[in-house]
Amino acid sequence: MLTAILLCGLTTVFTSCGSDDDSSSAVEMYQYDITVHFVRSGLIDEVPVELTSSYVEGLYTGVVYKYAPEGKSKTDVSDQIKKGCQEVTSTLKEKYGKFLTGTEVTIKKQYMRTISVVDSYKF
């Protein structure tokens, strides 16, 4: 009899914002955070071994860091991040969709102590 597996995890990537020096002329930075609620389900014999929380998180982190190195940027790059993350989501759904049912990814931005959602994805 085939064994079904369900793996859940919650991963959040936090980055710091601002400048290392304490000068009063420090520029406020946009800070981007990624939260991944990872669920992998399916028959154990069918679930690809590469499909892990770290793998999924790494794909989204790669997009964020492409436009906001270390999760920080002096300008608002939300539109570029959103477009890149939509492409990642589309690829993941196409390749692993049936194994990611229940997975949620949220991209947030913080600027001037205000936090807003850039985009969120549900599988």
C-alpha positions as CSV (number, residue, x, y, z in Angstrom):
1,M,0.0,0.0,0.0
2,L,1.3,3.4,-0.9
3,T,2.0,5.8,1.9
4,A,0.7,9.4,1.7
5,I,2.9,12.1,3.1
6,L,2.1,15.6,4.2
7,L,4.8,18.0,5.2
8,C,4.1,21.4,6.6
9,G,6.5,24.2,7.4
10,L,6.4,27.9,8.0
11,T,9.5,29.8,6.9
12,T,10.0,33.5,7.1
13,V,12.9,35.4,5.7
14,F,13.6,38.7,7.5
15,T,16.1,41.3,6.5
16,S,17.2,44.4,8.3
17,C,16.7,47.8,6.9
18,G,18.5,51.1,7.1
19,S,22.1,52.1,7.3
20,D,24.9,50.7,9.5
21,D,26.0,54.2,10.5
22,D,24.0,56.2,13.0
23,S,24.1,59.5,11.1
24,S,20.9,61.5,11.0
25,S,21.2,61.7,7.1
26,A,20.6,57.9,6.7
27,V,18.2,57.2,3.9
28,E,15.1,55.2,4.7
29,M,15.2,51.9,2.8
30,Y,12.4,49.8,1.3
31,Q,12.6,46.4,3.0
32,Y,11.1,43.2,1.5
33,D,10.1,40.1,3.5
34,I,9.0,36.7,2.3
35,T,6.8,34.4,4.2
36,V,6.4,30.8,3.0
37,H,3.8,28.5,4.5
38,F,5.0,25.3,2.8
39,V,2.8,22.2,2.4
40,R,4.0,19.2,0.4
41,S,1.5,16.4,-0.1
42,G,1.0,13.4,-2.3
43,L,2.1,9.8,-2.5
44,I,5.5,9.4,-1.2
45,D,6.6,7.5,-4.3
46,E,5.6,10.5,-6.5
47,V,6.8,13.6,-4.6
48,P,10.0,14.9,-6.2
49,V,12.8,14.9,-3.7
50,E,14.0,18.4,-4.7
51,L,10.6,19.9,-3.7
52,T,11.4,21.3,-0.2
53,S,10.6,24.4,1.7
54,S,14.1,25.7,1.1
55,Y,13.8,25.2,-2.6
56,V,10.5,27.1,-2.8
57,E,11.8,29.8,-0.5
58,G,15.0,30.1,-2.5
59,L,13.1,30.7,-5.8
60,Y,11.2,33.6,-4.3
61,T,14.2,35.0,-2.4
62,G,16.2,34.9,-5.7
63,V,13.6,37.2,-7.3
64,V,13.5,39.6,-4.4
65,Y,17.3,39.8,-4.1
66,K,17.6,40.4,-7.9
67,Y,15.8,43.7,-7.5
68,A,16.5,44.4,-3.8
69,P,19.9,43.1,-2.8
70,E,19.7,41.6,0.7
71,G,16.0,42.5,0.7
72,K,16.6,46.3,0.7
73,S,16.3,49.0,-1.9
74,K,16.5,52.8,-2.0
75,T,13.6,52.8,-4.5
76,D,10.2,50.9,-4.6
77,V,10.8,47.8,-6.8
78,S,7.5,46.2,-5.9
79,D,6.3,46.0,-9.5
80,Q,9.4,44.2,-10.6
81,I,9.3,41.8,-7.7
82,K,5.6,41.1,-8.2
83,K,6.2,40.3,-11.9
84,G,9.2,38.0,-11.2
85,C,7.3,36.2,-8.3
86,Q,4.3,35.7,-10.6
87,E,6.6,33.9,-13.1
88,V,8.0,31.7,-10.3
89,T,4.5,30.9,-9.1
90,S,3.4,30.0,-12.6
91,T,6.4,27.7,-13.1
92,L,5.9,26.0,-9.7
93,K,2.2,25.4,-10.4
94,E,3.0,23.9,-13.8
95,K,5.7,21.7,-12.5
96,Y,4.7,20.8,-9.0
97,G,1.1,22.1,-8.6
98,K,-0.5,18.8,-7.3
99,F,2.2,18.5,-4.6
100,L,1.9,22.1,-3.3
101,T,-1.8,22.3,-2.6
102,G,-2.1,24.4,0.5
103,T,1.2,26.2,0.2
104,E,1.0,30.0,0.6
105,V,3.7,32.6,-0.2
106,T,3.4,36.3,0.9
107,I,5.8,39.1,-0.2
108,K,5.6,42.2,2.1
109,K,7.3,45.5,1.9
110,Q,8.1,47.9,4.7
111,Y,8.8,51.6,4.2
112,M,8.8,54.4,6.8
113,R,7.4,51.9,9.3
114,T,4.4,51.0,7.1
115,I,4.0,47.4,6.1
116,S,2.0,46.4,3.0
117,V,1.5,43.3,1.0
118,V,3.2,43.3,-2.4
119,D,1.5,40.1,-3.5
120,S,0.5,36.7,-2.2
121,Y,0.2,33.3,-3.9
122,K,-1.8,30.3,-3.0
123,F,-1.4,26.9,-4.5
